[in-house]
mmCIF file of C-alpha atoms in Angstrom:
data_model
loop_
_atom_site.group_PDB
_atom_site.id
_atom_site.type_symbol
_atom_site.label_atom_id
_atom_site.label_comp_id
_atom_site.label_asym_id
_atom_site.label_seq_id
_atom_site.Cartn_x
_atom_site.Cartn_y
_atom_site.Cartn_z
ATOM 1 C CA UNK A 1 -14.682 -9.578 -10.822
ATOM 2 C CA UNK A 2 -14.564 -11.526 -7.634
ATOM 3 C CA UNK A 3 -11.124 -11.695 -5.974
ATOM 4 C CA UNK A 4 -9.861 -15.175 -5.625
ATOM 5 C CA UNK A 5 -6.902 -17.593 -5.438
ATOM 6 C CA UNK A 6 -6.576 -21.129 -6.750
ATOM 7 C CA UNK A 7 -3.525 -23.304 -7.017
ATOM 8 C CA UNK A 8 -2.775 -26.323 -9.226
ATOM 9 C CA UNK A 9 0.179 -28.471 -10.093
ATOM 10 C CA UNK A 10 0.755 -29.668 -13.661
ATOM 11 C CA UNK A 11 3.978 -31.265 -14.728
ATOM 12 C CA UNK A 12 3.052 -30.800 -18.385
ATOM 13 C CA UNK A 13 2.441 -27.079 -17.850
ATOM 14 C CA UNK A 14 5.624 -26.607 -15.950
ATOM 15 C CA UNK A 15 7.794 -28.210 -18.587
ATOM 16 C CA UNK A 16 6.307 -25.961 -21.182
ATOM 17 C CA UNK A 17 7.212 -22.976 -19.129
ATOM 18 C CA UNK A 18 10.767 -23.816 -18.308
ATOM 19 C CA UNK A 19 13.347 -23.873 -21.073
ATOM 20 C CA UNK A 20 16.161 -23.994 -18.560
ATOM 21 C CA UNK A 21 16.821 -25.950 -15.399
ATOM 22 C CA UNK A 22 18.307 -22.947 -13.614
ATOM 23 C CA UNK A 23 16.280 -20.950 -11.054
ATOM 24 C CA UNK A 24 14.407 -17.853 -12.062
ATOM 25 C CA UNK A 25 16.486 -14.807 -12.690
ATOM 26 C CA UNK A 26 17.297 -12.751 -9.584
ATOM 27 C CA UNK A 27 14.815 -14.300 -7.251
ATOM 28 C CA UNK A 28 15.441 -14.721 -3.528
ATOM 29 C CA UNK A 29 12.062 -16.475 -3.062
ATOM 30 C CA UNK A 30 12.793 -19.649 -4.877
ATOM 31 C CA UNK A 31 9.832 -20.844 -6.892
ATOM 32 C CA UNK A 32 8.790 -24.534 -7.304
ATOM 33 C CA UNK A 33 6.414 -26.569 -9.506
ATOM 34 C CA UNK A 34 3.099 -25.402 -8.109
ATOM 35 C CA UNK A 35 1.151 -22.944 -10.319
ATOM 36 C CA UNK A 36 -1.373 -20.574 -8.811
ATOM 37 C CA UNK A 37 -3.884 -18.155 -10.370
ATOM 38 C CA UNK A 38 -4.965 -15.190 -8.286
ATOM 39 C CA UNK A 39 -7.561 -12.501 -8.987
ATOM 40 C CA UNK A 40 -7.317 -9.380 -6.763
ATOM 41 C CA UNK A 41 -7.058 -5.595 -6.347
ATOM 42 C CA UNK A 42 -3.770 -4.140 -7.242
ATOM 43 C CA UNK A 43 -2.653 -2.166 -4.115
ATOM 44 C CA UNK A 44 1.021 -1.694 -4.677
ATOM 45 C CA UNK A 45 3.549 -1.344 -7.520
ATOM 46 C CA UNK A 46 7.375 -1.383 -7.237
ATOM 47 C CA UNK A 47 8.532 -0.355 -10.658
ATOM 48 C CA UNK A 48 12.260 -1.363 -10.786
ATOM 49 C CA UNK A 49 14.799 -3.789 -12.161
ATOM 50 C CA UNK A 50 15.565 -6.708 -12.023
ATOM 51 C CA UNK A 51 11.913 -7.555 -11.384
ATOM 52 C CA UNK A 52 8.935 -5.261 -10.888
ATOM 53 C CA UNK A 53 7.064 -6.079 -7.699
ATOM 54 C CA UNK A 54 3.275 -6.129 -7.317
ATOM 55 C CA UNK A 55 1.063 -6.284 -4.245
ATOM 56 C CA UNK A 56 -2.517 -7.654 -4.582
ATOM 57 C CA UNK A 57 -5.276 -7.809 -2.081
ATOM 58 C CA UNK A 58 -6.996 -11.240 -2.658
ATOM 59 C CA UNK A 59 -10.005 -12.646 -0.943
ATOM 60 C CA UNK A 60 -9.400 -16.014 0.860
ATOM 61 C CA UNK A 61 -11.817 -18.764 1.069
ATOM 62 C CA UNK A 62 -13.137 -17.414 4.281
ATOM 63 C CA UNK A 63 -13.727 -14.069 2.741
ATOM 64 C CA UNK A 64 -10.928 -12.281 4.418
ATOM 65 C CA UNK A 65 -8.425 -10.083 2.514
ATOM 66 C CA UNK A 66 -4.984 -11.587 2.027
ATOM 67 C CA UNK A 67 -1.998 -9.785 0.733
ATOM 68 C CA UNK A 68 -0.094 -11.540 -2.195
ATOM 69 C CA UNK A 69 3.372 -10.438 -3.408
ATOM 70 C CA UNK A 70 4.202 -10.974 -7.054
ATOM 71 C CA UNK A 71 7.608 -10.663 -8.830
ATOM 72 C CA UNK A 72 7.206 -9.738 -12.462
ATOM 73 C CA UNK A 73 9.708 -9.415 -15.259
ATOM 74 C CA UNK A 74 12.221 -6.632 -16.000
ATOM 75 C CA UNK A 75 10.995 -3.228 -17.087
ATOM 76 C CA UNK A 76 12.330 -3.795 -20.627
ATOM 77 C CA UNK A 77 10.646 -7.138 -21.043
ATOM 78 C CA UNK A 78 7.324 -5.704 -19.879
ATOM 79 C CA UNK A 79 7.625 -2.673 -22.232
ATOM 80 C CA UNK A 80 8.655 -4.986 -25.141
ATOM 81 C CA UNK A 81 5.241 -6.703 -24.628
ATOM 82 C CA UNK A 82 3.589 -3.422 -24.793
ATOM 83 C CA UNK A 83 2.817 -3.276 -21.063
ATOM 84 C CA UNK A 84 3.510 0.284 -19.694
ATOM 85 C CA UNK A 85 3.712 1.455 -16.138
ATOM 86 C CA UNK A 86 0.364 3.266 -16.537
ATOM 87 C CA UNK A 87 -1.486 -0.030 -16.871
ATOM 88 C CA UNK A 88 -0.691 -0.969 -13.288
ATOM 89 C CA UNK A 89 -3.206 1.445 -11.680
ATOM 90 C CA UNK A 90 -3.852 0.977 -7.988
ATOM 91 C CA UNK A 91 -7.384 -0.276 -7.366
ATOM 92 C CA UNK A 92 -7.436 -2.190 -10.689
ATOM 93 C CA UNK A 93 -8.543 -5.831 -10.726
ATOM 94 C CA UNK A 94 -6.046 -8.164 -12.352
ATOM 95 C CA UNK A 95 -5.621 -11.918 -12.684
ATOM 96 C CA UNK A 96 -2.080 -13.283 -12.322
ATOM 97 C CA UNK A 97 -0.809 -16.654 -12.995
ATOM 98 C CA UNK A 98 2.584 -17.610 -11.521
ATOM 99 C CA UNK A 99 4.904 -20.181 -9.849
ATOM 100 C CA UNK A 100 4.467 -20.459 -6.099
ATOM 101 C CA UNK A 101 7.344 -19.610 -3.811
ATOM 102 C CA UNK A 102 8.646 -22.580 -1.787
ATOM 103 C CA UNK A 103 10.109 -20.146 0.745
ATOM 104 C CA UNK A 104 7.441 -17.577 1.429
ATOM 105 C CA UNK A 105 3.588 -17.758 1.757
ATOM 106 C CA UNK A 106 1.522 -16.009 -0.752
ATOM 107 C CA UNK A 107 4.283 -15.146 -3.084
ATOM 108 C CA UNK A 108 4.356 -15.776 -6.884
ATOM 109 C CA UNK A 109 6.764 -15.467 -9.907
ATOM 110 C CA UNK A 110 4.474 -14.027 -12.533
ATOM 111 C CA UNK A 111 4.116 -16.221 -15.744
ATOM 112 C CA UNK A 112 1.057 -14.377 -17.128
ATOM 113 C CA UNK A 113 -1.298 -11.453 -16.474
ATOM 114 C CA UNK A 114 -4.828 -10.583 -17.484
ATOM 115 C CA UNK A 115 -5.934 -6.932 -17.090
ATOM 116 C CA UNK A 116 -9.449 -7.909 -17.970
ATOM 117 C CA UNK A 117 -9.467 -6.167 -21.223
ATOM 118 C CA UNK A 118 -9.320 -9.251 -23.444
ATOM 119 C CA UNK A 119 -5.549 -9.173 -24.032
ATOM 120 C CA UNK A 120 -3.840 -11.623 -21.553
ATOM 121 C CA UNK A 121 -0.057 -11.606 -21.780
ATOM 122 C CA UNK A 122 2.173 -14.641 -21.136
ATOM 123 C CA UNK A 123 5.823 -14.258 -20.076
ATOM 124 C CA UNK A 124 7.047 -17.833 -20.530
ATOM 125 C CA UNK A 125 7.161 -20.592 -23.113
ATOM 126 C CA UNK A 126 9.111 -21.582 -26.122
ATOM 127 C CA UNK A 127 7.018 -19.624 -28.670
ATOM 128 C CA UNK A 128 7.154 -15.923 -29.397
ATOM 129 C CA UNK A 129 4.812 -14.386 -26.646
ATOM 130 C CA UNK A 130 1.678 -12.617 -27.811
ATOM 131 C CA UNK A 131 2.257 -8.891 -27.891
ATOM 132 C CA UNK A 132 5.741 -9.004 -29.263
ATOM 133 C CA UNK A 133 6.179 -7.157 -32.451
ATOM 134 C CA UNK A 134 9.462 -7.468 -34.457
ATOM 135 C CA UNK A 135 9.197 -4.524 -36.876
ATOM 136 C CA UNK A 136 12.572 -3.571 -38.296
ATOM 137 C CA UNK A 137 13.475 -0.147 -39.282
ATOM 138 C CA UNK A 138 14.733 0.815 -42.739
ATOM 139 C CA UNK A 139 18.299 0.214 -41.831
ATOM 140 C CA UNK A 140 19.659 0.226 -45.322
ATOM 141 C CA UNK A 141 18.473 3.817 -45.753
ATOM 142 C CA UNK A 142 20.161 4.838 -42.522
ATOM 143 C CA UNK A 143 23.320 3.060 -43.545
ATOM 144 C CA UNK A 144 24.834 2.874 -40.127
ATOM 145 C CA UNK A 145 26.207 -0.629 -40.506
ATOM 146 C CA UNK A 146 26.894 -2.445 -37.203
ATOM 147 C CA UNK A 147 26.825 0.879 -35.237
ATOM 148 C CA UNK A 148 23.284 1.010 -33.804
ATOM 149 C CA UNK A 149 21.096 -0.491 -31.142
ATOM 150 C CA UNK A 150 20.276 -4.228 -31.660
ATOM 151 C CA UNK A 151 17.477 -6.206 -30.161
ATOM 152 C CA UNK A 152 16.986 -9.883 -29.571
ATOM 153 C CA UNK A 153 13.999 -11.109 -31.665
ATOM 154 C CA UNK A 154 11.116 -12.607 -29.728
ATOM 155 C CA UNK A 155 11.361 -15.949 -31.786
ATOM 156 C CA UNK A 156 15.032 -16.405 -30.819
ATOM 157 C CA UNK A 157 15.000 -16.012 -27.069
ATOM 158 C CA UNK A 158 14.014 -19.508 -26.037
ATOM 159 C CA UNK A 159 16.454 -21.013 -28.523
ATOM 160 C CA UNK A 160 19.338 -18.931 -27.226
ATOM 161 C CA UNK A 161 18.560 -19.840 -23.607
ATOM 162 C CA UNK A 162 18.295 -23.546 -24.432
ATOM 163 C CA UNK A 163 21.782 -23.395 -25.930
ATOM 164 C CA UNK A 164 23.263 -22.298 -22.709
ATOM 165 C CA UNK A 165 22.038 -25.477 -20.919
ATOM 166 C CA UNK A 166 22.991 -27.765 -23.714
ATOM 167 C CA UNK A 167 26.818 -27.430 -23.809
ATOM 168 C CA UNK A 168 29.522 -30.117 -23.625
ATOM 169 C CA UNK A 169 30.179 -29.639 -19.886
ATOM 170 C CA UNK A 170 32.737 -31.713 -18.039
ATOM 171 C CA UNK A 171 31.583 -33.983 -15.283
ATOM 172 C CA UNK A 172 33.548 -31.795 -12.816
ATOM 173 C CA UNK A 173 31.725 -28.668 -13.930
ATOM 174 C CA UNK A 174 28.358 -30.337 -13.632
ATOM 175 C CA UNK A 175 29.235 -31.632 -10.138
ATOM 176 C CA UNK A 176 30.290 -28.148 -9.045
ATOM 177 C CA UNK A 177 26.715 -26.926 -9.453
ATOM 178 C CA UNK A 178 25.840 -28.657 -6.256
ATOM 179 C CA UNK A 179 27.349 -25.897 -4.168
ATOM 180 C CA UNK A 180 25.365 -23.234 -5.930
ATOM 181 C CA UNK A 181 23.142 -21.250 -3.501
ATOM 182 C CA UNK A 182 19.715 -20.676 -5.109
ATOM 183 C CA UNK A 183 18.856 -17.969 -2.680
ATOM 184 C CA UNK A 184 22.098 -16.011 -2.400
ATOM 185 C CA UNK A 185 24.170 -15.566 -5.468
ATOM 186 C CA UNK A 186 25.313 -12.800 -7.918
ATOM 187 C CA UNK A 187 21.877 -12.638 -9.452
ATOM 188 C CA UNK A 188 19.973 -12.135 -6.267
ATOM 189 C CA UNK A 189 22.582 -9.585 -5.142
ATOM 190 C CA UNK A 190 22.181 -7.657 -8.366
ATOM 191 C CA UNK A 191 25.885 -8.042 -9.240
ATOM 192 C CA UNK A 192 26.737 -7.407 -12.905
ATOM 193 C CA UNK A 193 27.435 -10.479 -14.988
ATOM 194 C CA UNK A 194 30.741 -11.131 -16.794
ATOM 195 C CA UNK A 195 31.726 -12.851 -20.039
ATOM 196 C CA UNK A 196 30.371 -14.587 -21.878
ATOM 197 C CA UNK A 197 27.026 -14.807 -20.068
ATOM 198 C CA UNK A 198 26.373 -11.047 -20.474
ATOM 199 C CA UNK A 199 26.266 -11.492 -24.207
ATOM 200 C CA UNK A 200 23.352 -13.812 -23.929
ATOM 201 C CA UNK A 201 20.547 -11.678 -22.464
ATOM 202 C CA UNK A 202 17.309 -10.350 -23.818
ATOM 203 C CA UNK A 203 18.074 -6.627 -23.433
ATOM 204 C CA UNK A 204 19.188 -4.366 -26.263
ATOM 205 C CA UNK A 205 22.824 -4.054 -27.333
ATOM 206 C CA UNK A 206 24.626 -1.123 -29.015
ATOM 207 C CA UNK A 207 27.916 -0.787 -31.001
ATOM 208 C CA UNK A 208 29.560 2.655 -30.775
ATOM 209 C CA UNK A 209 32.364 3.500 -33.159
ATOM 210 C CA UNK A 210 35.208 5.425 -31.380
ATOM 211 C CA UNK A 211 37.904 5.010 -33.934
ATOM 212 C CA UNK A 212 40.555 2.888 -32.419
ATOM 213 C CA UNK A 213 38.137 1.087 -30.266
ATOM 214 C CA UNK A 214 34.418 0.004 -30.253
ATOM 215 C CA UNK A 215 32.195 0.368 -27.287
ATOM 216 C CA UNK A 216 29.647 -2.450 -26.839
ATOM 217 C CA UNK A 217 26.867 -1.528 -24.542
ATOM 218 C CA UNK A 218 23.936 -3.598 -23.208
ATOM 219 C CA UNK A 219 21.098 -2.336 -21.069
ATOM 220 C CA UNK A 220 21.469 -5.182 -18.634
ATOM 221 C CA UNK A 221 23.342 -3.882 -15.569
ATOM 222 C CA UNK A 222 24.303 -0.734 -17.691
ATOM 223 C CA UNK A 223 27.337 -2.706 -18.880
ATOM 224 C CA UNK A 224 29.874 -1.386 -21.338
ATOM 225 C CA UNK A 225 32.559 -3.486 -23.044
ATOM 226 C CA UNK A 226 35.593 -1.970 -24.859
ATOM 227 C CA UNK A 227 36.885 -3.657 -28.027
ATOM 228 C CA UNK A 228 40.387 -2.575 -28.808
ATOM 229 C CA UNK A 229 40.715 -2.310 -32.653
ATOM 230 C CA UNK A 230 44.387 -1.112 -32.806
ATOM 231 C CA UNK A 231 45.913 -1.898 -29.304
ATOM 232 C CA UNK A 232 49.302 -3.467 -29.291
ATOM 233 C CA UNK A 233 49.159 -4.397 -25.562
ATOM 234 C CA UNK A 234 49.813 -8.048 -24.708
ATOM 235 C CA UNK A 235 46.681 -9.573 -23.101
ATOM 236 C CA UNK A 236 48.856 -11.206 -20.487
ATOM 237 C CA UNK A 237 49.924 -7.763 -19.286
ATOM 238 C CA UNK A 238 46.363 -6.619 -18.753
ATOM 239 C CA UNK A 239 44.673 -7.158 -15.369
ATOM 240 C CA UNK A 240 41.905 -9.790 -15.506
ATOM 241 C CA UNK A 241 38.336 -8.602 -15.032
ATOM 242 C CA UNK A 242 34.808 -9.848 -15.329
ATOM 243 C CA UNK A 243 34.485 -8.663 -18.963
ATOM 244 C CA UNK A 244 38.012 -9.504 -19.902
ATOM 245 C CA UNK A 245 40.294 -7.911 -22.403
ATOM 246 C CA UNK A 246 38.894 -7.737 -25.992
ATOM 247 C CA UNK A 247 40.653 -7.064 -29.343
ATOM 248 C CA UNK A 248 38.713 -6.710 -32.643
ATOM 249 C CA UNK A 249 39.406 -7.068 -36.311
ATOM 250 C CA UNK A 250 37.454 -6.751 -39.434
ATOM 251 C CA UNK A 251 37.333 -9.904 -41.609
ATOM 252 C CA UNK A 252 35.492 -9.408 -44.926
ATOM 253 C CA UNK A 253 32.990 -7.094 -43.326
ATOM 254 C CA UNK A 254 32.520 -9.156 -40.205
ATOM 255 C CA UNK A 255 33.646 -8.018 -36.802
ATOM 256 C CA UNK A 256 35.688 -10.668 -35.071
ATOM 257 C CA UNK A 257 36.409 -10.175 -31.359
ATOM 258 C CA UNK A 258 38.822 -12.196 -29.221
ATOM 259 C CA UNK A 259 38.517 -11.957 -25.440
ATOM 260 C CA UNK A 260 40.752 -13.406 -22.745
ATOM 261 C CA UNK A 261 41.855 -12.363 -19.253
ATOM 262 C CA UNK A 262 38.347 -13.107 -17.764
ATOM 263 C CA UNK A 263 38.057 -13.652 -14.040
ATOM 264 C CA UNK A 264 34.245 -14.022 -14.043
ATOM 265 C CA UNK A 265 33.715 -17.447 -12.286
ATOM 266 C CA UNK A 266 30.363 -18.555 -13.781
ATOM 267 C CA UNK A 267 29.337 -19.641 -17.248
ATOM 268 C CA UNK A 268 25.618 -19.440 -16.429
ATOM 269 C CA UNK A 269 23.113 -18.802 -13.746
ATOM 270 C CA UNK A 270 22.995 -22.504 -12.560
ATOM 271 C CA UNK A 271 26.454 -22.346 -10.883
ATOM 272 C CA UNK A 272 28.541 -23.920 -13.770
ATOM 273 C CA UNK A 273 32.077 -22.678 -13.095
ATOM 274 C CA UNK A 274 34.538 -21.440 -15.602
ATOM 275 C CA UNK A 275 38.314 -20.626 -15.124
ATOM 276 C CA UNK A 276 40.551 -17.835 -15.877
ATOM 277 C CA UNK A 277 41.922 -19.931 -18.814
ATOM 278 C CA UNK A 278 38.658 -19.196 -20.668
ATOM 279 C CA UNK A 279 38.984 -17.685 -24.195
ATOM 280 C CA UNK A 280 36.168 -16.408 -26.372
ATOM 281 C CA UNK A 281 35.994 -15.740 -30.071
ATOM 282 C CA UNK A 282 32.857 -13.740 -31.220
ATOM 283 C CA UNK A 283 31.920 -13.173 -34.855
ATOM 284 C CA UNK A 284 29.226 -10.611 -35.879
ATOM 285 C CA UNK A 285 27.886 -10.557 -39.429
ATOM 286 C CA UNK A 286 25.717 -7.926 -40.907
ATOM 287 C CA UNK A 287 23.018 -8.771 -43.375
ATOM 288 C CA UNK A 288 22.925 -7.143 -46.783
ATOM 289 C CA UNK A 289 19.896 -4.977 -45.823
ATOM 290 C CA UNK A 290 21.582 -4.005 -42.451
ATOM 291 C CA UNK A 291 18.610 -5.097 -40.526
ATOM 292 C CA UNK A 292 20.000 -8.162 -38.973
ATOM 293 C CA UNK A 293 23.200 -8.954 -37.065
ATOM 294 C CA UNK A 294 24.096 -12.690 -36.686
ATOM 295 C CA UNK A 295 26.520 -13.651 -34.033
ATOM 296 C CA UNK A 296 28.534 -16.757 -33.208
ATOM 297 C CA UNK A 297 30.357 -17.274 -29.936
ATOM 298 C CA UNK A 298 33.010 -19.941 -29.438
ATOM 299 C CA UNK A 299 34.151 -20.588 -25.843
ATOM 300 C CA UNK A 300 37.091 -22.633 -24.948
ATOM 301 C CA UNK A 301 37.907 -23.782 -21.370
ATOM 302 C CA UNK A 302 39.143 -27.292 -20.850
ATOM 303 C CA UNK A 303 38.037 -27.368 -17.272
ATOM 304 C CA UNK A 304 34.537 -26.388 -18.113
ATOM 305 C CA UNK A 305 33.948 -28.096 -21.549
ATOM 306 C CA UNK A 306 35.017 -31.369 -23.200
ATOM 307 C CA UNK A 307 35.249 -29.442 -26.370
ATOM 308 C CA UNK A 308 34.688 -25.806 -27.307
ATOM 309 C CA UNK A 309 31.197 -24.572 -26.509
ATOM 310 C CA UNK A 310 29.297 -22.802 -29.296
ATOM 311 C CA UNK A 311 26.426 -20.250 -29.011
ATOM 312 C CA UNK A 312 24.795 -18.557 -31.951
ATOM 313 C CA UNK A 313 21.762 -16.256 -32.691
ATOM 314 C CA UNK A 314 20.872 -12.984 -34.221
ATOM 315 C CA UNK A 315 19.688 -9.495 -33.360
ATOM 316 C CA UNK A 316 17.363 -7.158 -35.309
ATOM 317 C CA UNK A 317 17.339 -3.366 -35.898
ATOM 318 C CA UNK A 318 13.999 -2.483 -34.148
ATOM 319 C CA UNK A 319 14.805 1.139 -33.491
ATOM 320 C CA UNK A 320 14.819 0.642 -29.750
ATOM 321 C CA UNK A 321 16.911 2.690 -27.237
ATOM 322 C CA UNK A 322 19.039 1.680 -24.348
ATOM 323 C CA UNK A 323 17.702 2.818 -21.071
ATOM 324 C CA UNK A 324 19.331 2.930 -17.678
ATOM 325 C CA UNK A 325 18.840 -0.422 -16.006
ATOM 326 C CA UNK A 326 19.612 0.759 -12.389
ATOM 327 C CA UNK A 327 19.485 -2.712 -10.827
ATOM 328 C CA UNK A 328 18.245 -2.733 -7.281
ATOM 329 C CA UNK A 329 19.055 -5.782 -5.092
ATOM 330 C CA UNK A 330 16.033 -7.742 -3.899
ATOM 331 C CA UNK A 331 15.410 -7.868 -0.163
ATOM 332 C CA UNK A 332 16.504 -11.034 1.674
#
């Protein structure tokens, strides 16, 4: 296959790709509206979170070799689509579609890849991507209840992300986004997110029963929350933190978690602020066959929302494991 590069702009295509108005996750090379497709030889692979990095040697119009840098998805999101590290063999010819950097020459944010084997993979869009398989385990037979690893279904990802952008924000909260630095923020610096944003991410979650407390883990940033089930401490006496102070109760089989004392300053990755007055109520409801866990999140903060914000979705028991995330900050 001949190495090549071509660029095109398509507003219709772009709208289909972007469920949110926020910049791409963790990128220092801000990516605009122009879409490019390049075909070249894979000469370098940086297999790490938050984005894998690829280097391609691509023939320019004058026949000279040009080096293109490509930011991919997280390792988990690639593996969820059935793309293993072994497929990125140096010397292999691949075709990559992506959004062009507005900051650096010959740099893309990957939106699709074709290994030339008849199975191209897309990484964006509102529909469940090809290659995603949501096959639940026999959770009823395992009888573990809520205490297992849970995964966000492919079909629910775009809906969840869209909910974040469509909340009853105050005018002041929207105006505050103007000071958000697209190129230097907690995401680009690989700083762990706080509540409630950490709960709306595509990586797996796990509930661990420790008697008087429940540990809630997520692969993203190797985060662990503690839910106190029998703690008599007053929240106001607990130091504020990015994850806050959480207490839990059981209500007719549902786990209800109340969280306050949060000092994480952002509701999303677009720079929408939140204050330390924020309070969150989460409700987790297990299905009868124990294969699905529905969640509802209500967020109250009068400085950020004109009325309580609401997020909802569900996770599935897919039998996945939580791996070490080991986030590595991107170079400036």
